[in-house]
Coordinates of C-alpha atoms in Angstrom, one line a residue:
Chain A
M12 CA 17.8 18.9 165.4
K13 CA 19.8 17.2 163.3
K14 CA 17.2 14.6 162.6
Q15 CA 14.9 17.7 161.6
I16 CA 17.3 18.3 158.8
K17 CA 17.4 14.5 157.7
T18 CA 13.8 13.9 157.5
P19 CA 13.0 16.0 154.4
Y20 CA 15.6 14.8 152.3
L21 CA 15.1 10.9 153.5
L22 CA 11.3 11.7 152.4
L23 CA 12.4 13.4 149.1
L24 CA 14.8 10.9 148.2
P25 CA 12.9 7.9 146.5
S26 CA 11.2 10.6 144.0
L27 CA 14.3 12.3 143.9
L28 CA 16.6 9.6 142.7
G29 CA 13.9 8.2 140.2
T30 CA 13.7 11.6 138.6
S31 CA 17.2 12.0 138.4
V32 CA 18.0 8.4 136.9
F33 CA 15.1 8.7 134.5
V34 CA 14.6 12.4 133.6
L35 CA 17.5 14.5 134.8
A36 CA 20.6 12.6 133.8
P37 CA 19.3 11.6 130.7
F38 CA 18.6 14.8 129.6
L39 CA 21.8 16.2 130.6
D40 CA 23.1 13.4 128.4
V41 CA 20.8 14.6 125.6
I42 CA 22.5 18.2 126.1
R43 CA 25.8 16.7 125.8
R44 CA 25.1 14.5 122.7
S45 CA 23.4 17.7 121.0
F46 CA 27.2 19.0 120.4
F47 CA 28.4 15.8 119.1
Q48 CA 27.9 13.5 116.1
A49 CA 25.7 10.5 116.7
V50 CA 28.0 8.3 114.5
G51 CA 31.3 8.6 115.4
G52 CA 30.9 10.8 118.4
G53 CA 33.1 13.8 117.3
F54 CA 32.7 17.1 118.8
V55 CA 30.8 19.3 116.1
G56 CA 29.9 22.4 118.4
L57 CA 26.6 24.1 117.2
S58 CA 26.5 22.3 113.6
N59 CA 23.4 19.9 115.1
Y60 CA 21.7 23.1 116.1
R61 CA 22.5 24.6 112.8
Q62 CA 21.1 21.7 110.8
V63 CA 18.0 21.9 112.5
L64 CA 17.4 25.4 112.3
E65 CA 18.3 25.2 108.5
N66 CA 16.2 22.4 107.9
E67 CA 13.2 23.1 105.8
A68 CA 10.7 20.6 107.4
F69 CA 11.6 22.2 110.7
Q70 CA 11.1 25.5 109.6
Q71 CA 7.8 24.8 108.3
A72 CA 6.6 22.7 111.2
L73 CA 7.7 25.6 113.6
F74 CA 5.8 28.2 111.5
H75 CA 2.7 26.2 111.8
T76 CA 3.2 25.5 115.5
L77 CA 3.7 29.3 116.0
Q78 CA 0.7 29.9 113.9
F79 CA -1.5 27.3 115.9
L80 CA -0.3 29.2 119.2
F81 CA -1.0 32.7 118.2
T82 CA -4.2 31.7 117.0
C83 CA -5.5 29.5 119.7
L84 CA -4.1 30.8 122.8
P85 CA -5.7 34.5 122.7
L86 CA -8.8 32.8 121.5
L87 CA -8.9 30.3 124.2
L88 CA -8.1 33.1 126.8
L89 CA -10.5 35.1 125.8
L90 CA -13.3 33.1 125.4
S91 CA -12.6 31.0 128.8
F92 CA -12.2 34.3 130.5
L93 CA -15.6 35.8 129.3
L94 CA -17.0 32.3 130.0
A95 CA -15.8 32.7 133.8
V96 CA -17.1 35.9 134.3
L97 CA -20.4 34.9 133.2
V98 CA -20.6 31.7 134.9
Y99 CA -19.1 33.2 138.2
H100 CA -21.7 35.9 138.6
L101 CA -24.5 33.2 137.8
P102 CA -27.1 33.4 140.8
F103 CA -27.8 29.9 140.3
A104 CA -26.7 26.5 138.6
R105 CA -23.3 27.3 138.5
P106 CA -21.9 23.9 139.4
L107 CA -24.1 22.3 136.6
F108 CA -22.2 25.0 134.0
E109 CA -19.0 24.3 135.3
A110 CA -19.7 20.5 135.0
A111 CA -20.7 21.0 131.4
F112 CA -17.8 23.0 130.4
L113 CA -15.3 21.0 132.1
F114 CA -16.8 17.7 130.7
P115 CA -15.0 17.5 127.6
M116 CA -11.5 17.6 129.4
A117 CA -12.4 13.8 130.7
I118 CA -13.4 12.4 127.3
P119 CA -10.5 10.4 125.9
V120 CA -9.6 12.0 122.4
A121 CA -9.5 8.5 120.9
S122 CA -13.2 7.8 121.9
V123 CA -14.6 10.8 120.0
V124 CA -12.4 10.3 117.0
V125 CA -15.3 8.8 115.3
F126 CA -17.5 11.7 115.9
W127 CA -14.9 14.1 114.6
R128 CA -14.6 12.2 111.2
L129 CA -18.1 12.2 110.6
T130 CA -18.4 15.6 111.5
F131 CA -15.5 17.0 109.4
H132 CA -15.6 14.5 106.7
N133 CA -16.1 16.0 103.0
E134 CA -19.6 14.6 103.0
G135 CA -19.9 14.6 106.8
L136 CA -22.2 16.4 109.3
L137 CA -20.8 19.7 109.3
N138 CA -21.2 20.0 105.2
K139 CA -24.6 18.7 105.3
A140 CA -25.7 21.3 107.7
L141 CA -23.9 23.9 106.2
S142 CA -25.6 23.1 102.9
F143 CA -28.7 22.6 104.5
L144 CA -28.6 26.4 105.7
G145 CA -27.6 27.4 102.0
F146 CA -23.8 27.4 102.5
T147 CA -21.2 25.5 100.5
G148 CA -19.1 23.5 102.7
Q149 CA -15.3 22.3 102.3
D150 CA -13.2 19.3 102.6
W151 CA -12.3 20.3 106.0
M152 CA -9.4 17.8 106.8
N153 CA -7.5 18.0 103.4
T154 CA -7.4 21.9 102.9
P155 CA -5.8 24.4 105.2
A156 CA -9.4 24.4 107.0
A157 CA -7.6 21.4 108.8
F158 CA -6.1 24.3 111.0
W159 CA -9.5 25.5 112.2
V160 CA -10.9 21.9 113.1
L161 CA -7.7 21.5 115.0
I162 CA -8.1 25.1 116.7
F163 CA -11.8 24.0 117.2
S164 CA -11.1 20.6 119.0
Y165 CA -8.3 22.4 121.2
I166 CA -10.9 24.7 122.6
W167 CA -13.4 22.0 122.8
K168 CA -11.0 20.3 125.4
N169 CA -9.3 23.0 127.4
L170 CA -12.2 25.6 127.7
G171 CA -13.6 24.2 131.0
Y172 CA -9.8 23.9 132.4
D173 CA -9.1 27.5 132.0
M174 CA -12.5 28.7 132.8
I175 CA -11.9 26.9 136.2
L176 CA -8.4 28.5 136.6
W177 CA -10.1 32.1 135.8
I178 CA -12.6 31.4 138.4
A179 CA -10.3 30.3 140.9
G180 CA -8.9 34.1 140.3
L181 CA -12.0 35.7 140.3
S182 CA -13.0 34.3 143.4
Q183 CA -9.7 36.0 145.0
I184 CA -11.2 39.4 144.5
P185 CA -12.5 40.4 148.0
K186 CA -16.5 41.0 147.7
E187 CA -15.9 44.1 149.5
Q188 CA -14.4 45.9 146.6
Y189 CA -17.4 45.2 144.6
E190 CA -19.9 46.1 147.4
A191 CA -18.2 49.8 148.0
A192 CA -18.1 50.2 144.3
A193 CA -21.7 49.4 144.2
V194 CA -22.3 51.8 147.0
S195 CA -21.0 54.6 145.0
G196 CA -23.0 53.9 142.0
A197 CA -21.0 51.8 139.7
G198 CA -22.6 49.2 137.4
P199 CA -21.5 45.8 136.4
L200 CA -19.4 46.9 133.5
R201 CA -17.7 49.7 135.2
C202 CA -17.0 47.1 138.3
F203 CA -15.7 44.7 135.6
F204 CA -13.2 47.2 133.8
F205 CA -12.0 48.7 137.1
I206 CA -12.1 46.4 139.9
T207 CA -11.9 42.6 137.9
L208 CA -9.5 43.4 134.9
P209 CA -6.6 44.9 136.7
Q210 CA -6.6 42.2 139.4
M211 CA -6.7 39.3 136.5
K212 CA -3.1 39.9 135.4
G213 CA -1.4 37.3 137.5
S214 CA -4.0 34.8 136.5
M215 CA -3.6 35.8 132.9
A216 CA -0.1 35.2 132.6
M217 CA -0.2 31.9 134.6
I218 CA -3.1 30.6 132.3
G219 CA -1.3 31.6 129.4
V220 CA 1.7 29.6 130.3
L221 CA -0.3 26.6 131.2
S222 CA -2.4 26.8 128.0
F223 CA 0.8 27.1 125.8
V224 CA 2.1 24.0 127.5
N225 CA -0.9 21.9 127.1
A226 CA -1.3 23.4 123.6
F227 CA 1.5 20.7 122.9
R228 CA -1.1 17.8 123.4
V229 CA -3.2 18.8 120.5
F230 CA -0.9 16.2 118.6
R231 CA -3.2 13.5 120.0
E232 CA -6.1 15.1 118.0
A233 CA -4.2 15.7 115.0
Y234 CA -2.8 12.5 114.9
L235 CA -6.0 10.3 115.2
I236 CA -7.9 12.2 112.9
A237 CA -5.3 13.0 110.3
G238 CA -2.6 10.4 110.8
D239 CA 1.4 11.0 110.5
Y240 CA 1.3 12.9 107.5
P241 CA -1.8 15.4 107.9
H242 CA -2.6 18.2 105.8
N243 CA 0.5 20.7 105.5
S244 CA -1.3 23.6 107.4
I245 CA -1.3 21.2 110.3
Y246 CA 2.2 19.3 110.2
M247 CA 3.5 20.9 113.4
L248 CA 6.7 20.2 115.5
Q249 CA 5.0 17.2 117.2
H250 CA 4.8 15.5 113.7
L251 CA 8.2 16.3 113.1
F252 CA 9.7 15.0 116.4
N253 CA 7.7 11.9 115.8
N254 CA 8.9 11.4 112.2
W255 CA 12.5 11.9 113.3
F256 CA 12.1 9.6 115.9
T257 CA 10.9 7.0 113.8
K258 CA 13.7 7.6 111.5
L259 CA 16.1 7.4 114.8
D260 CA 17.4 10.9 113.8
I261 CA 18.8 11.4 117.3
Q262 CA 21.1 14.1 116.4
K263 CA 18.6 16.4 115.3
M264 CA 16.0 15.2 118.0
T265 CA 18.7 16.2 120.7
A266 CA 19.4 19.4 119.6
A267 CA 15.7 20.3 118.7
A268 CA 14.5 18.9 122.6
V269 CA 17.3 21.0 123.8
M270 CA 15.9 24.1 122.1
L271 CA 12.4 23.3 123.1
A272 CA 13.2 23.1 126.7
L273 CA 15.1 26.0 126.7
V274 CA 12.5 28.0 125.3
I275 CA 9.8 26.5 128.0
S276 CA 12.3 27.1 130.9
L277 CA 12.9 30.7 130.1
L278 CA 9.1 31.2 129.6
L279 CA 8.5 29.5 133.2
L280 CA 11.3 31.3 134.8
G281 CA 10.1 34.7 133.3
L282 CA 6.7 34.1 134.7
E283 CA 8.1 33.3 138.0
L284 CA 10.1 36.5 138.3
W285 CA 7.3 38.6 137.1
T286 CA 5.2 37.5 139.6
E287 CA 7.5 37.9 142.3
K288 CA 7.9 41.3 141.1
Q289 CA 4.2 42.2 141.2
E290 CA 4.0 40.6 144.5
D291 CA 6.6 43.3 146.0
V292 CA 4.8 46.2 144.4
Chain W
M1 CA -12.9 53.5 128.9
K2 CA -14.3 56.7 130.0
A3 CA -15.5 57.4 126.7
I4 CA -17.4 54.2 126.8
C5 CA -19.1 54.9 130.1
K6 CA -20.3 58.1 128.8
I7 CA -21.6 56.9 125.5
F8 CA -23.4 53.8 127.2
P9 CA -24.5 55.3 130.4
Y10 CA -27.3 52.8 131.0
L11 CA -24.8 49.6 130.5
F12 CA -23.3 50.9 133.9
R13 CA -26.3 51.1 135.8
K14 CA -26.8 48.3 138.3
P15 CA -29.2 45.9 136.6
K16 CA -32.6 45.4 137.5
K17 CA -33.1 42.3 139.4
G18 CA -34.0 38.9 137.7
F19 CA -34.2 39.0 134.0
F20 CA -30.9 40.8 133.5
R21 CA -29.0 38.5 135.7
L22 CA -30.7 35.7 134.1
L23 CA -29.8 36.9 130.7
P24 CA -26.5 35.0 130.4
C25 CA -28.1 31.5 131.0
L26 CA -29.2 31.5 127.4
P27 CA -26.0 31.7 125.4
L28 CA -24.1 29.7 128.2
S29 CA -26.6 27.1 128.1
L30 CA -26.6 26.7 124.2
L31 CA -22.8 26.7 124.4
A32 CA -22.9 24.2 127.2
S33 CA -24.9 21.7 125.1
L34 CA -22.6 22.5 122.1
M35 CA -19.7 20.9 124.9
I36 CA -21.5 17.6 125.7
F37 CA -23.2 17.1 122.2
P38 CA -20.5 15.0 120.8
V39 CA -20.7 12.5 123.7
L40 CA -24.5 12.4 123.9
M41 CA -24.5 11.4 120.1
M42 CA -21.9 8.9 120.6
I43 CA -24.0 7.6 123.5
A44 CA -27.2 7.5 121.4
N45 CA -26.0 6.2 118.3
S46 CA -24.0 3.1 120.0
F47 CA -27.6 1.6 120.4
M48 CA -27.9 1.6 116.2
D49 CA -27.8 -2.1 114.6
T50 CA -25.4 -2.7 111.9
Q51 CA -28.0 -2.2 109.2
E52 CA -29.1 1.1 110.5
L53 CA -25.6 2.3 111.1
L54 CA -24.4 1.6 107.7
E55 CA -27.7 3.2 106.2
A56 CA -26.8 6.3 108.3
Y57 CA -22.9 6.7 108.4
G58 CA -21.8 3.8 105.7
R59 CA -20.7 6.1 103.2
I60 CA -18.0 7.6 105.7
L61 CA -17.1 4.8 108.0
G62 CA -17.5 1.9 105.5
D63 CA -17.2 3.3 101.9
K64 CA -20.8 2.1 101.3
G65 CA -24.1 3.6 100.7
S66 CA -24.2 7.1 98.6
E67 CA -24.8 9.8 101.2
I68 CA -24.9 10.0 105.1
V69 CA -28.5 10.4 106.8
P70 CA -27.5 11.6 110.4
R71 CA -29.6 10.7 113.1
L72 CA -29.8 11.4 116.4
L73 CA -31.7 8.5 117.8
P74 CA -31.8 5.3 116.3
R75 CA -35.0 4.3 115.1
Y76 CA -34.7 0.6 116.9
P77 CA -32.7 0.8 119.8
T78 CA -30.7 -2.6 120.6
L79 CA -27.8 -3.6 122.6
R80 CA -26.4 -5.7 119.8
P81 CA -23.3 -3.6 119.3
Y82 CA -22.5 -4.1 123.0
V83 CA -23.3 -7.7 122.5
E84 CA -21.1 -8.1 119.5
L85 CA -18.3 -6.2 121.3
L86 CA -18.4 -8.6 124.3
L87 CA -18.7 -11.7 122.1
D88 CA -16.6 -11.1 118.8
S89 CA -14.0 -8.5 119.4
P90 CA -11.4 -10.4 121.7
D91 CA -8.7 -7.8 120.5
F92 CA -11.1 -4.9 122.4
F93 CA -10.5 -6.8 125.6
V94 CA -6.7 -7.0 125.2
M95 CA -6.4 -3.5 124.6
F96 CA -8.5 -2.6 127.3
W97 CA -6.9 -4.7 129.8
N98 CA -3.4 -3.2 128.5
S99 CA -4.8 0.1 129.2
C100 CA -5.7 -0.7 133.0
R101 CA -2.6 -2.2 133.2
Q102 CA -0.4 0.9 132.1
V103 CA -2.7 3.2 134.0
F104 CA -3.1 1.7 137.6
P105 CA 0.6 0.7 138.2
I106 CA 1.5 4.4 137.5
L107 CA -0.9 6.0 139.7
L108 CA 0.2 3.5 142.6
G109 CA 3.7 4.5 142.2
Q110 CA 2.9 8.0 141.7
L111 CA 1.4 8.0 145.4
L112 CA 4.3 5.9 146.8
L113 CA 6.9 8.2 145.8
G114 CA 4.9 11.5 145.2
M115 CA 3.2 11.6 148.9
P116 CA 6.4 11.8 150.9
A117 CA 8.2 14.2 148.3
A118 CA 5.4 16.6 148.5
W119 CA 5.1 16.4 151.9
A120 CA 8.7 17.2 152.5
F121 CA 8.5 20.0 150.0
A122 CA 5.1 21.4 151.9
R123 CA 6.2 21.0 155.6
Y124 CA 9.8 21.5 155.6
E125 CA 12.3 24.2 155.1
F126 CA 15.5 22.7 154.0
P127 CA 18.9 23.8 151.9
G128 CA 17.8 23.5 148.4
R129 CA 14.0 23.3 148.8
R130 CA 13.6 26.3 146.4
P131 CA 15.7 25.3 143.4
L132 CA 14.7 21.8 143.9
F133 CA 10.8 22.8 143.7
L134 CA 11.8 25.1 140.8
V135 CA 13.2 21.9 139.0
Y136 CA 10.0 20.0 139.6
T137 CA 7.9 22.7 138.3
I138 CA 9.9 22.9 135.3
L139 CA 9.7 19.1 134.6
M140 CA 6.1 19.3 135.1
V141 CA 5.5 21.6 132.3
M142 CA 7.6 20.0 129.8
P143 CA 5.7 18.6 127.0
F144 CA 6.4 15.0 125.9
Q145 CA 8.1 15.9 122.9
V146 CA 11.2 17.3 125.2
T147 CA 11.6 14.1 127.3
M148 CA 11.1 11.8 124.4
V149 CA 14.8 11.5 123.3
S150 CA 16.2 11.0 126.9
S151 CA 13.3 8.8 127.7
Y152 CA 14.1 6.7 124.8
L153 CA 17.6 6.7 125.5
V154 CA 17.5 5.5 129.1
L155 CA 14.9 2.9 128.1
N156 CA 16.6 1.3 125.5
R157 CA 20.1 1.2 127.3
L158 CA 17.8 -0.5 129.9
S159 CA 16.5 -2.9 127.1
L160 CA 13.0 -1.8 128.4
M161 CA 11.8 -0.4 125.0
D162 CA 8.5 -2.3 124.1
T163 CA 7.4 -3.4 127.4
H164 CA 5.0 -2.1 130.0
M165 CA 8.0 -0.7 132.0
A166 CA 8.7 1.8 129.3
I167 CA 5.3 3.3 129.8
W168 CA 5.2 3.0 133.8
L169 CA 8.7 4.5 134.4
P170 CA 8.5 8.1 132.9
G171 CA 4.8 8.2 134.0
I172 CA 5.7 7.2 137.7
F173 CA 8.5 9.5 138.0
S174 CA 6.2 12.7 136.5
T175 CA 6.7 15.4 138.9
F176 CA 2.9 16.6 138.4
P177 CA 1.4 14.8 141.3
V178 CA 4.2 16.1 143.8
F179 CA 3.4 19.6 142.7
I180 CA -0.5 19.0 142.9
M181 CA -0.2 17.1 146.3
E182 CA 2.4 19.7 147.8
K183 CA -0.4 22.5 147.4
F184 CA -2.8 20.5 149.6
F185 CA -0.3 19.4 152.2
R186 CA 0.8 23.0 152.5
A187 CA -2.9 24.4 153.1
I188 CA -2.9 22.3 156.6
P189 CA -2.7 24.5 159.1
E190 CA 0.4 24.7 161.2
S191 CA -1.5 25.0 164.4
L192 CA -2.5 21.4 164.0
M193 CA 0.9 20.0 163.3
E194 CA 2.0 21.8 166.4
A195 CA -0.6 20.2 168.5
A196 CA 0.2 17.0 167.5
R197 CA 3.7 17.4 167.8
V198 CA 3.1 18.4 171.5
D199 CA 1.0 15.4 172.1
G200 CA 4.5 13.5 171.0
A201 CA 4.1 12.6 167.5
N202 CA 7.0 12.1 165.6
A203 CA 7.8 13.1 161.9
L204 CA 6.3 9.6 160.2
Q205 CA 3.3 9.6 162.5
L206 CA 2.6 13.4 161.5
F207 CA 2.8 12.4 157.7
W208 CA 0.9 9.3 158.3
Y209 CA -1.9 10.4 160.9
M210 CA -2.2 14.0 160.0
G211 CA -0.9 14.8 156.7
I212 CA -2.4 11.7 154.4
P213 CA -6.0 12.5 156.1
L214 CA -6.0 15.9 155.9
G215 CA -4.2 16.0 152.5
A216 CA -6.8 13.5 151.1
P217 CA -8.6 15.5 148.8
G218 CA -5.0 16.5 147.2
V219 CA -4.5 12.9 146.8
M220 CA -7.6 12.1 145.2
S221 CA -7.3 15.2 142.9
S222 CA -4.1 13.7 141.7
L223 CA -5.2 10.5 141.2
L224 CA -8.3 11.6 139.1
L225 CA -6.1 14.1 136.9
N226 CA -3.5 11.5 136.3
F227 CA -6.2 8.8 135.5
L228 CA -7.6 11.1 133.0
E229 CA -4.3 11.9 131.6
Y230 CA -2.8 8.2 131.3
W231 CA -6.3 6.7 130.1
N232 CA -5.9 9.0 127.1
A233 CA -2.4 8.6 126.8
M234 CA -1.1 8.3 123.2
E235 CA 2.6 9.9 122.8
A236 CA 4.4 7.5 125.0
P237 CA 2.5 4.3 124.1
M238 CA 3.1 5.5 120.4
T239 CA 6.6 5.9 120.8
F240 CA 8.0 3.4 123.3
L241 CA 5.7 0.3 122.3
K242 CA 6.1 -1.7 119.0
T243 CA 3.9 -4.7 119.6
K244 CA 0.6 -4.4 118.7
A245 CA -0.7 -6.8 121.5
L246 CA 0.7 -4.2 124.1
L247 CA -0.8 -1.3 122.6
P248 CA -3.3 0.6 124.8
L249 CA -7.0 1.1 123.9
S250 CA -6.3 4.9 123.1
L251 CA -4.2 3.8 120.2
Y252 CA -6.2 0.8 119.0
L253 CA -9.8 2.0 119.0
P254 CA -9.3 4.1 115.9
E255 CA -8.2 0.9 114.3
I256 CA -11.5 -1.1 115.6
T257 CA -13.7 1.7 114.8
T258 CA -12.6 1.3 111.2
D259 CA -12.3 -2.2 110.8
Q260 CA -15.5 -3.0 112.6
V261 CA -18.0 -0.5 111.8
S262 CA -20.9 -2.2 113.6
V263 CA -19.1 -1.7 117.2
S264 CA -17.7 1.7 116.4
F265 CA -19.8 3.7 118.5
A266 CA -20.3 1.0 121.4
A267 CA -16.4 0.7 121.5
S268 CA -16.0 4.2 121.8
V269 CA -18.5 4.8 124.6
V270 CA -16.9 1.8 126.6
M271 CA -13.5 3.6 126.2
M272 CA -14.8 6.7 127.8
L273 CA -17.0 5.1 130.2
P274 CA -14.5 4.7 133.4
A275 CA -13.3 8.3 132.4
V276 CA -16.8 9.7 132.5
L277 CA -17.6 7.9 135.8
G278 CA -14.4 9.1 137.5
F279 CA -15.6 12.7 136.2
L280 CA -19.1 12.4 137.7
W281 CA -17.8 11.2 140.9
G282 CA -14.8 13.0 141.3
Q283 CA -15.9 16.5 139.9
D284 CA -15.2 18.4 143.0
Y285 CA -11.6 16.8 143.2
L286 CA -11.0 17.4 139.7
Q287 CA -11.7 21.1 140.0
Q288 CA -9.9 21.5 143.0
G289 CA -6.8 19.7 141.2
I290 CA -7.2 22.1 138.4
V291 CA -6.9 25.3 140.8
A292 CA -3.9 23.2 142.2
S293 CA -2.2 23.1 138.8
G294 CA -2.3 26.9 138.6
L295 CA 1.8 27.9 138.9
K296 CA 1.1 30.5 141.7
E297 CA 2.3 29.4 145.3

């Protein structure tokens, strides 16, 4: 019996040790440092946090990040859900469509940068196509339109991932429910609104959190297409962190990292608690 | 909702077989083509010779020519860009090799540490299991920007900055593979374990002879997802590497494509090739892995 208790700890040990030394302990150190001066090491209380929050670049970057999140998350969730419903109920060729929509996820960002550059350049493919259709294009990367370019490339990359998660949720609804509804004369839309939608709440919360977290990776596209200092409308927290890092502004970085970690942990804990409550009902 | 049902009653009747069920195929096909179009175009254009490439895109890629002339297929398909890439771009191969050297040790390390940890979480009840797993889950979802300073501080103290180790260590100790594999190990029926135990298998044998073979799809999923992630890695190399000769392809490619217009498409295609092959080979694993990355237990 004693051996039984020891085994899991032994199995866990290497991973736990590494994670503690390289991730957890340094992060605790970061929390400690966020209350101290970087040079001199005096205790400064919350002054680092105040400095970050009052920093104008931070406020702007935060605003753009939130703007990005509040635009792309609803769009992505809605679009991928519609897609999942359509693909899930296809009578055939489902794997083919799943593969096509998932494909962009596998493509390294750097290897399609040439294509994005050609497309969104002031004299690029998109403007060509637009003028062919009789519209006037614009300089996509150097105007506020850059924001939409980023939204587009984020959705392009994540649509399939979210769709697969939705389909997994959809496939957990027992088929009998649809059959029973069909017997009592309900059409597909009624089934959708009264059977499918109510049971998708859990999936929605979970996919929302994952998409939120994945949204931080959009920095790759932004960086490769537009560099360190892109158009103001897509200058986001990730750029700011990066530029602080280049200046080795440890004081601001520690405080900002702690705040970001706090927000994300709370979000995840909220999801966890909410899911548990749903299951109890 | 009820109002909508009344106004459009025909929407709620059971659709006629055939035609209406096929209706979604049209928009879906259009959208699907849009998704794969960029890649198809890159591949097609990678067979253009320098002359044609400059004629078509010189305005944007090389500051030459007056206007771009987009072209789906090259007029005279040639393998010359690939030959040039092979013979005249030693840098490209250094970076390609860097990418390999940075990705594969991470994957190996993740397996060695992650599999036992995932097995422990999945098959044992022990004090501290739930809080520890929660910590792993939280670490899994943290974006790079959160751990950037802490990783830097620790790597700097160990003087590992600007070495391959700086990329390996944070990657190996990522908790994502543990989370994925745990789901698959958990799905193995307990009755199988019980049967093996009755036959006298000890804990290690259970893990080795039952867990790993039966959880192999989970291991594959984790490998594939992480391969795609690290092959595409940018944030970590950008932050922790300074020496140009250590950079992976993902950071160096944009430079090649601006300096050497003639190979820009070919180099991009070669970079996406391993990822595309991995995707085509393991699409099932990829999908299972994505489902497993869902946060529900």
